[in-house]
Amino acid sequence: MEAKGMVARYFLVIAVGVLFVFPASAKGPTAAASGPITNTLLDTVTVVSSDTVNAGTFAVERVTCPAGMTATGGGVDVEDTLKMDVTSSAPTFSGSQHRLLSQRDGTNRAPVGWQATVLNRSAGVREYSVGVICATLSGVTTMVGSAKATVGSFASERVKCPSGTVALGGGPDLENVMTMMVTSSAPTFAGSSYRLGQQPDGMHPAPNGWQASARNESTTTKKLKVAAICAPLTGVKTHVVSDAVVPGSHNRERAMCPAGYIVLGGGIDVTQLSRMTVSSSAQTYPKFHFFLRDQPDGINPAANGWNSSASNKDLVLHSIKVGSICGEPVSRAFLPIGLREAE
């Protein structure tokens, strides 16, 4: 399916923007020994593209940031969170080999977009939306790791950001998007209790990596790739919330950034990686129509929270943890104008 990064073949970007400045501080999270974490984040926007998926199959959608901007995070929101599963949600890169699955393990360049796939288990056509958070940002790298999931089981992979950087977002790409399902995709933290699911509800420091898991329902061993988008920023926090999911059902939770903050990325962790599946995980807004799929295709303002859902296919109660990665900007009004041809 053709990427709809800017929806139209040409899209003129004219918007009152905000200059986001994260002040330098030697006391910033995971500060490098060589100096303080410092960077400047400019004109953050969310680019959205929506599509439909037929019954009993999957669909893929890719969105691309405006020229000169970097992807800090992204996600996918679906119409039916009980009968639809996320089968990939990951950053993309410039060039013909744009998928995360095509990138080498280790340190990679900054991403420029987001791609997600969804599987529709319902009896009818369903809608979904993919969104990427874009910013003018320097010093961004993408750390990539891979794992293999055996038949009828699941696998997890964790990647860490370089010293002196924090994780802004991340996600997994799966080798077979028809027979593999994402079971978690979430930021990780320093220490032995590093998983998002191990953090208590409330505010936490910036994450330092990403972990994702996937279940393999195919007949052969399959691969997954996991990425963490890393940058030297201060003032980054993570807001964590949780909820329970009853057997045979689904539930969603929404983690909003504090007043005056914007969301850079986010994710979801679950307590049962082999019997739960992620059905949505995407940026959210404070207004009444706050879902990503409520937003129009094209360029939208910066979001300020993260909304995720998961299905519980087990016979017992389980829980989910949702985390929003938030930054506190200092703003200055300006008017950016850009023109980009859709890739």
Tab-separated table of C-alpha atoms in Angstrom:
chain	number	residue	atom	x	y	z
A	1	MET	CA	0.000	0.000	0.000
A	2	GLU	CA	1.341	3.428	-0.880
A	3	ALA	CA	2.567	5.606	1.985
A	4	LYS	CA	0.312	8.563	2.695
A	5	GLY	CA	2.851	10.645	4.589
A	6	MET	CA	1.341	13.944	3.573
A	7	VAL	CA	-1.972	12.442	2.293
A	8	ALA	CA	-2.041	14.564	-0.869
A	9	ARG	CA	0.762	14.279	-3.407
A	10	TYR	CA	1.882	17.755	-2.373
A	11	PHE	CA	0.960	19.296	0.958
A	12	LEU	CA	1.678	22.887	1.960
A	13	VAL	CA	2.488	23.229	5.643
A	14	ILE	CA	1.420	26.600	7.041
A	15	ALA	CA	0.860	26.632	10.773
A	16	VAL	CA	1.569	28.714	13.820
A	17	GLY	CA	4.252	26.657	15.482
A	18	VAL	CA	6.089	26.545	18.778
A	19	LEU	CA	9.783	26.521	19.515
A	20	PHE	CA	10.410	23.867	22.145
A	21	VAL	CA	13.598	24.396	24.144
A	22	PHE	CA	14.698	21.809	26.673
A	23	PRO	CA	17.132	23.572	29.031
A	24	ALA	CA	20.557	22.035	29.563
A	25	SER	CA	21.179	20.571	32.990
A	26	ALA	CA	23.938	18.350	34.335
A	27	LYS	CA	21.276	16.813	36.573
A	28	GLY	CA	19.177	15.653	33.595
A	29	PRO	CA	18.283	11.954	33.375
A	30	THR	CA	21.164	9.636	32.442
A	31	ALA	CA	23.527	12.588	31.846
A	32	ALA	CA	26.676	11.640	29.955
A	33	ALA	CA	30.002	11.851	31.709
A	34	SER	CA	31.333	14.098	28.949
A	35	GLY	CA	28.734	16.814	29.570
A	36	PRO	CA	25.073	17.615	30.175
A	37	ILE	CA	22.186	16.398	28.051
A	38	THR	CA	21.043	19.295	25.907
A	39	ASN	CA	19.143	19.760	22.668
A	40	THR	CA	16.435	21.856	21.065
A	41	LEU	CA	13.111	20.467	19.852
A	42	LEU	CA	11.359	22.517	17.168
A	43	ASP	CA	7.800	22.727	15.746
A	44	THR	CA	6.337	19.403	16.879
A	45	VAL	CA	3.346	18.110	14.883
A	46	THR	CA	1.450	14.843	14.406
A	47	VAL	CA	0.887	13.550	10.870
A	48	VAL	CA	-2.100	11.204	10.520
A	49	SER	CA	-3.247	8.848	7.765
A	50	SER	CA	-6.251	6.514	7.907
A	51	ASP	CA	-7.463	3.532	5.897
A	52	THR	CA	-9.700	0.470	6.080
A	53	VAL	CA	-8.926	-3.224	6.481
A	54	ASN	CA	-11.097	-6.020	5.105
A	55	ALA	CA	-12.454	-8.843	7.238
A	56	GLY	CA	-10.064	-11.727	7.898
A	57	THR	CA	-6.920	-10.056	6.618
A	58	PHE	CA	-4.395	-7.307	7.403
A	59	ALA	CA	-3.603	-3.843	6.098
A	60	VAL	CA	-0.554	-1.586	6.297
A	61	GLU	CA	-0.264	2.186	6.428
A	62	ARG	CA	2.807	4.450	6.423
A	63	VAL	CA	3.045	8.147	7.272
A	64	THR	CA	6.017	10.417	6.673
A	65	CYS	CA	7.187	13.532	8.481
A	66	PRO	CA	7.488	16.860	6.615
A	67	ALA	CA	10.879	17.547	5.028
A	68	GLY	CA	13.611	18.267	7.564
A	69	MET	CA	11.711	16.758	10.514
A	70	THR	CA	12.480	13.645	12.557
A	71	ALA	CA	10.063	11.059	13.939
A	72	THR	CA	10.168	10.878	17.757
A	73	GLY	CA	7.373	8.322	18.135
A	74	GLY	CA	4.198	7.030	16.574
A	75	GLY	CA	1.318	4.624	16.883
A	76	VAL	CA	-1.859	3.087	15.524
A	77	ASP	CA	-5.490	3.376	16.637
A	78	VAL	CA	-8.247	0.987	15.496
A	79	GLU	CA	-12.033	0.990	15.287
A	80	ASP	CA	-12.587	-2.390	17.002
A	81	THR	CA	-10.172	-3.019	19.875
A	82	LEU	CA	-11.725	-6.402	20.692
A	83	LYS	CA	-11.405	-7.974	17.231
A	84	MET	CA	-8.394	-6.181	15.771
A	85	ASP	CA	-4.723	-6.771	16.637
A	86	VAL	CA	-1.607	-4.686	16.046
A	87	THR	CA	0.906	-6.741	14.049
A	88	SER	CA	3.588	-4.057	13.735
A	89	SER	CA	4.088	-0.432	14.775
A	90	ALA	CA	7.553	0.924	14.166
A	91	PRO	CA	9.613	3.841	12.863
A	92	THR	CA	10.536	4.053	9.189
A	93	PHE	CA	13.568	5.471	7.428
A	94	SER	CA	14.496	7.292	4.240
A	95	GLY	CA	15.222	5.309	1.107
A	96	SER	CA	13.674	2.242	-0.510
A	97	GLN	CA	14.504	-0.019	2.461
A	98	HIS	CA	12.302	2.020	4.766
A	99	ARG	CA	11.011	-0.681	7.135
A	100	LEU	CA	12.583	-1.258	10.536
A	101	LEU	CA	12.870	-4.933	9.577
A	102	SER	CA	15.404	-3.911	6.896
A	103	GLN	CA	17.714	-2.044	9.307
A	104	ARG	CA	20.803	-3.608	10.833
A	105	ASP	CA	21.075	-4.296	14.556
A	106	GLY	CA	22.914	-1.585	16.475
A	107	THR	CA	23.038	2.159	15.887
A	108	ASN	CA	21.050	3.558	12.967
A	109	ARG	CA	20.098	6.988	11.635
A	110	ALA	CA	17.104	9.053	12.734
A	111	PRO	CA	13.693	7.858	11.496
A	112	VAL	CA	11.484	9.984	9.234
A	113	GLY	CA	8.102	8.284	9.600
A	114	TRP	CA	5.992	5.476	11.011
A	115	GLN	CA	4.433	2.293	9.651
A	116	ALA	CA	1.845	0.053	11.289
A	117	THR	CA	-0.114	-3.040	10.313
A	118	VAL	CA	-3.358	-4.320	11.801
A	119	LEU	CA	-5.144	-7.671	11.575
A	120	ASN	CA	-8.930	-7.621	11.364
A	121	ARG	CA	-10.564	-10.655	12.970
A	122	SER	CA	-14.083	-9.238	12.703
A	123	ALA	CA	-16.718	-10.055	10.083
A	124	GLY	CA	-16.740	-6.612	8.475
A	125	VAL	CA	-14.537	-3.834	7.124
A	126	ARG	CA	-12.927	-1.767	9.886
A	127	GLU	CA	-11.108	1.566	10.037
A	128	TYR	CA	-7.737	2.404	11.556
A	129	SER	CA	-5.374	5.394	11.726
A	130	VAL	CA	-1.593	5.660	11.922
A	131	GLY	CA	0.128	8.724	13.365
A	132	VAL	CA	3.726	9.877	13.600
A	133	ILE	CA	5.040	12.568	15.958
A	134	CYS	CA	7.500	14.796	14.077
A	135	ALA	CA	9.946	17.440	15.264
A	136	THR	CA	12.948	19.401	14.060
A	137	LEU	CA	15.504	17.754	16.306
A	138	SER	CA	19.236	17.079	16.179
A	139	GLY	CA	21.335	14.319	17.680
A	140	VAL	CA	18.741	11.566	17.121
A	141	THR	CA	19.808	7.933	16.689
A	142	THR	CA	17.794	4.723	16.457
A	143	MET	CA	18.971	1.687	18.384
A	144	VAL	CA	17.817	-1.604	16.843
A	145	GLY	CA	17.805	-5.175	18.148
A	146	SER	CA	16.308	-8.448	16.912
A	147	ALA	CA	14.967	-11.710	18.306
A	148	LYS	CA	13.321	-14.886	17.014
A	149	ALA	CA	9.961	-16.256	18.113
A	150	THR	CA	9.512	-20.023	17.827
A	151	VAL	CA	6.280	-21.633	16.656
A	152	GLY	CA	3.378	-21.144	19.071
A	153	SER	CA	5.427	-19.036	21.474
A	154	PHE	CA	6.533	-15.441	21.975
A	155	ALA	CA	9.820	-13.556	22.054
A	156	SER	CA	10.951	-10.251	23.554
A	157	GLU	CA	13.752	-7.875	22.654
A	158	ARG	CA	15.130	-4.913	24.611
A	159	VAL	CA	17.333	-2.143	23.234
A	160	LYS	CA	19.051	0.600	25.239
A	161	CYS	CA	19.855	4.169	24.247
A	162	PRO	CA	23.477	5.385	24.237
A	163	SER	CA	24.822	7.089	27.325
A	164	GLY	CA	23.795	10.731	27.430
A	165	THR	CA	20.498	10.169	25.618
A	166	VAL	CA	16.941	9.232	26.555
A	167	ALA	CA	14.275	7.236	24.733
A	168	LEU	CA	11.564	9.326	23.059
A	169	GLY	CA	9.650	6.465	21.429
A	170	GLY	CA	10.016	3.078	19.816
A	171	GLY	CA	8.278	0.007	18.497
A	172	PRO	CA	8.480	-3.416	16.834
A	173	ASP	CA	8.368	-4.633	13.234
A	174	LEU	CA	7.433	-8.299	12.660
A	175	GLU	CA	8.502	-10.651	9.899
A	176	ASN	CA	4.995	-12.008	9.273
A	177	VAL	CA	2.249	-9.448	9.940
A	178	MET	CA	-0.523	-11.993	9.262
A	179	THR	CA	0.535	-14.667	11.766
A	180	MET	CA	2.400	-12.643	14.412
A	181	MET	CA	0.877	-10.266	16.978
A	182	VAL	CA	2.419	-7.529	19.126
A	183	THR	CA	1.943	-8.399	22.803
A	184	SER	CA	3.792	-5.417	24.291
A	185	SER	CA	5.678	-2.315	23.142
A	186	ALA	CA	6.866	0.012	25.872
A	187	PRO	CA	9.683	2.188	27.215
A	188	THR	CA	12.196	0.722	29.655
A	189	PHE	CA	14.048	2.267	32.584
A	190	ALA	CA	17.298	2.066	34.518
A	191	GLY	CA	17.764	-0.631	37.149
A	192	SER	CA	16.743	-4.267	37.497
A	193	SER	CA	13.000	-3.490	37.446
A	194	TYR	CA	13.247	-1.959	34.015
A	195	ARG	CA	9.928	-2.917	32.403
A	196	LEU	CA	7.076	-0.416	32.195
A	197	GLY	CA	4.874	-3.039	33.838
A	198	GLN	CA	7.079	-2.892	36.933
A	199	GLN	CA	6.722	0.861	37.447
A	200	PRO	CA	4.105	2.173	39.898
A	201	ASP	CA	1.453	4.532	38.604
A	202	GLY	CA	2.517	8.188	38.563
A	203	MET	CA	5.398	10.262	37.208
A	204	HIS	CA	8.807	8.757	36.474
A	205	PRO	CA	12.124	9.847	34.926
A	206	ALA	CA	12.811	9.632	31.220
A	207	PRO	CA	13.161	6.068	29.869
A	208	ASN	CA	16.494	4.798	28.595
A	209	GLY	CA	15.343	2.189	26.089
A	210	TRP	CA	12.539	0.119	24.606
A	211	GLN	CA	11.231	-3.436	24.873
A	212	ALA	CA	8.669	-5.185	22.677
A	213	SER	CA	7.254	-8.692	22.511
A	214	ALA	CA	5.430	-10.648	19.814
A	215	ARG	CA	3.638	-13.977	19.587
A	216	ASN	CA	4.218	-16.270	16.613
A	217	GLU	CA	1.219	-18.268	15.357
A	218	SER	CA	2.855	-19.339	12.082
A	219	THR	CA	4.352	-22.755	11.299
A	220	THR	CA	8.013	-21.660	11.335
A	221	THR	CA	10.263	-19.522	13.510
A	222	LYS	CA	9.904	-15.811	12.748
A	223	LYS	CA	11.915	-12.663	13.487
A	224	LEU	CA	11.027	-9.400	15.183
A	225	LYS	CA	12.980	-6.137	15.223
A	226	VAL	CA	12.675	-3.570	18.013
A	227	ALA	CA	13.740	0.072	17.879
A	228	ALA	CA	14.344	2.799	20.439
A	229	ILE	CA	14.463	6.399	19.185
A	230	CYS	CA	17.092	8.195	21.277
A	231	ALA	CA	18.078	11.851	21.694
A	232	PRO	CA	19.941	14.106	24.172
A	233	LEU	CA	17.015	15.950	25.810
A	234	THR	CA	16.419	17.210	29.312
A	235	GLY	CA	13.079	17.802	31.014
A	236	VAL	CA	11.618	14.483	29.820
A	237	LYS	CA	9.259	12.555	32.120
A	238	THR	CA	7.132	9.414	31.857
A	239	HIS	CA	3.553	9.252	33.137
A	240	VAL	CA	2.405	5.704	33.964
A	241	VAL	CA	-1.177	4.482	34.516
A	242	SER	CA	-2.656	0.974	34.811
A	243	ASP	CA	-5.901	-0.953	34.634
A	244	ALA	CA	-7.253	-4.509	34.697
A	245	VAL	CA	-8.477	-6.576	31.731
A	246	VAL	CA	-11.056	-9.284	32.437
A	247	PRO	CA	-10.836	-12.677	30.673
A	248	GLY	CA	-12.125	-12.758	27.104
A	249	SER	CA	-12.407	-8.988	26.861
A	250	HIS	CA	-10.313	-5.876	26.326
A	251	ASN	CA	-9.604	-2.601	28.080
A	252	ARG	CA	-7.854	0.672	27.351
A	253	GLU	CA	-6.015	3.211	29.479
A	254	ARG	CA	-4.967	6.786	28.818
A	255	ALA	CA	-1.851	8.454	30.251
A	256	MET	CA	-1.928	12.233	29.888
A	257	CYS	CA	1.110	14.488	30.112
A	258	PRO	CA	1.146	17.177	32.827
A	259	ALA	CA	-0.183	20.624	31.965
A	260	GLY	CA	2.225	22.449	29.656
A	261	TYR	CA	3.843	19.233	28.388
A	262	ILE	CA	3.626	17.545	24.985
A	263	VAL	CA	3.888	13.825	24.224
A	264	LEU	CA	6.971	12.571	22.374
A	265	GLY	CA	6.057	8.875	22.312
A	266	GLY	CA	4.459	6.147	24.401
A	267	GLY	CA	3.640	2.486	24.774
A	268	ILE	CA	1.903	-0.372	26.576
A	269	ASP	CA	3.113	-3.298	28.685
A	270	VAL	CA	1.007	-6.277	29.798
A	271	THR	CA	1.252	-8.922	32.541
A	272	GLN	CA	0.764	-11.932	30.226
A	273	LEU	CA	2.907	-11.784	27.096
A	274	SER	CA	1.674	-15.069	25.627
A	275	ARG	CA	-2.096	-14.614	26.144
A	276	MET	CA	-2.620	-10.896	25.595
A	277	THR	CA	-2.360	-8.832	22.411
A	278	VAL	CA	-2.055	-5.095	21.786
A	279	SER	CA	-5.077	-3.762	19.895
A	280	SER	CA	-4.126	-0.066	19.805
A	281	SER	CA	-1.366	2.215	21.039
A	282	ALA	CA	-1.268	5.822	19.875
A	283	GLN	CA	-1.032	9.470	20.808
A	284	THR	CA	-4.140	11.165	22.208
A	285	TYR	CA	-5.600	14.635	22.691
A	286	PRO	CA	-7.389	16.397	25.586
A	287	LYS	CA	-10.535	17.335	23.686
A	288	PHE	CA	-13.753	15.295	23.565
A	289	HIS	CA	-12.771	13.531	20.325
A	290	PHE	CA	-9.424	12.505	21.735
A	291	PHE	CA	-8.658	9.259	19.841
A	292	LEU	CA	-6.067	9.375	17.077
A	293	ARG	CA	-8.697	8.045	14.657
A	294	ASP	CA	-10.856	11.083	15.463
A	295	GLN	CA	-8.191	13.380	13.990
A	296	PRO	CA	-8.274	14.363	10.299
A	297	ASP	CA	-5.703	13.023	7.868
A	298	GLY	CA	-2.759	15.363	7.396
A	299	ILE	CA	-0.877	17.588	9.818
A	300	ASN	CA	-2.323	17.997	13.311
A	301	PRO	CA	-1.098	19.807	16.444
A	302	ALA	CA	1.166	18.114	18.963
A	303	ALA	CA	-0.660	15.610	21.175
A	304	ASN	CA	-0.368	15.538	24.963
A	305	GLY	CA	-0.988	11.938	25.989
A	306	TRP	CA	-0.959	8.257	25.068
A	307	ASN	CA	-3.918	5.899	24.709
A	308	SER	CA	-3.496	2.102	24.489
A	309	SER	CA	-5.641	-1.010	24.639
A	310	ALA	CA	-5.074	-4.757	24.883
A	311	SER	CA	-7.171	-7.916	24.611
A	312	ASN	CA	-7.023	-10.666	27.230
A	313	LYS	CA	-7.310	-14.099	25.613
A	314	ASP	CA	-6.603	-15.901	28.885
A	315	LEU	CA	-9.033	-17.365	31.436
A	316	VAL	CA	-7.870	-15.176	34.325
A	317	LEU	CA	-7.645	-11.460	35.083
A	318	HIS	CA	-4.603	-9.578	33.809
A	319	SER	CA	-3.521	-5.930	33.694
A	320	ILE	CA	-1.993	-3.326	31.403
A	321	LYS	CA	0.391	-0.421	31.992
A	322	VAL	CA	0.400	2.576	29.653
A	323	GLY	CA	3.200	5.135	29.580
A	324	SER	CA	3.367	8.542	27.916
A	325	ILE	CA	6.815	10.096	27.376
A	326	CYS	CA	6.416	13.833	27.950
A	327	GLY	CA	8.535	16.941	27.389
A	328	GLU	CA	8.151	20.401	28.883
A	329	PRO	CA	8.656	23.082	26.232
A	330	VAL	CA	9.527	26.743	26.401
A	331	SER	CA	7.539	28.293	23.551
A	332	ARG	CA	8.022	31.089	21.059
A	333	ALA	CA	5.510	31.792	18.280
A	334	PHE	CA	6.701	31.512	14.685
A	335	LEU	CA	5.323	30.601	11.273
A	336	PRO	CA	6.991	27.682	9.446
A	337	ILE	CA	6.219	27.033	5.802
A	338	GLY	CA	7.362	23.834	4.109
A	339	LEU	CA	6.626	21.857	0.997
A	340	ARG	CA	7.200	18.145	0.639
A	341	GLU	CA	6.346	15.632	-2.028
A	342	ALA	CA	4.785	12.483	-0.604
A	343	GLU	CA	7.074	9.471	-0.819
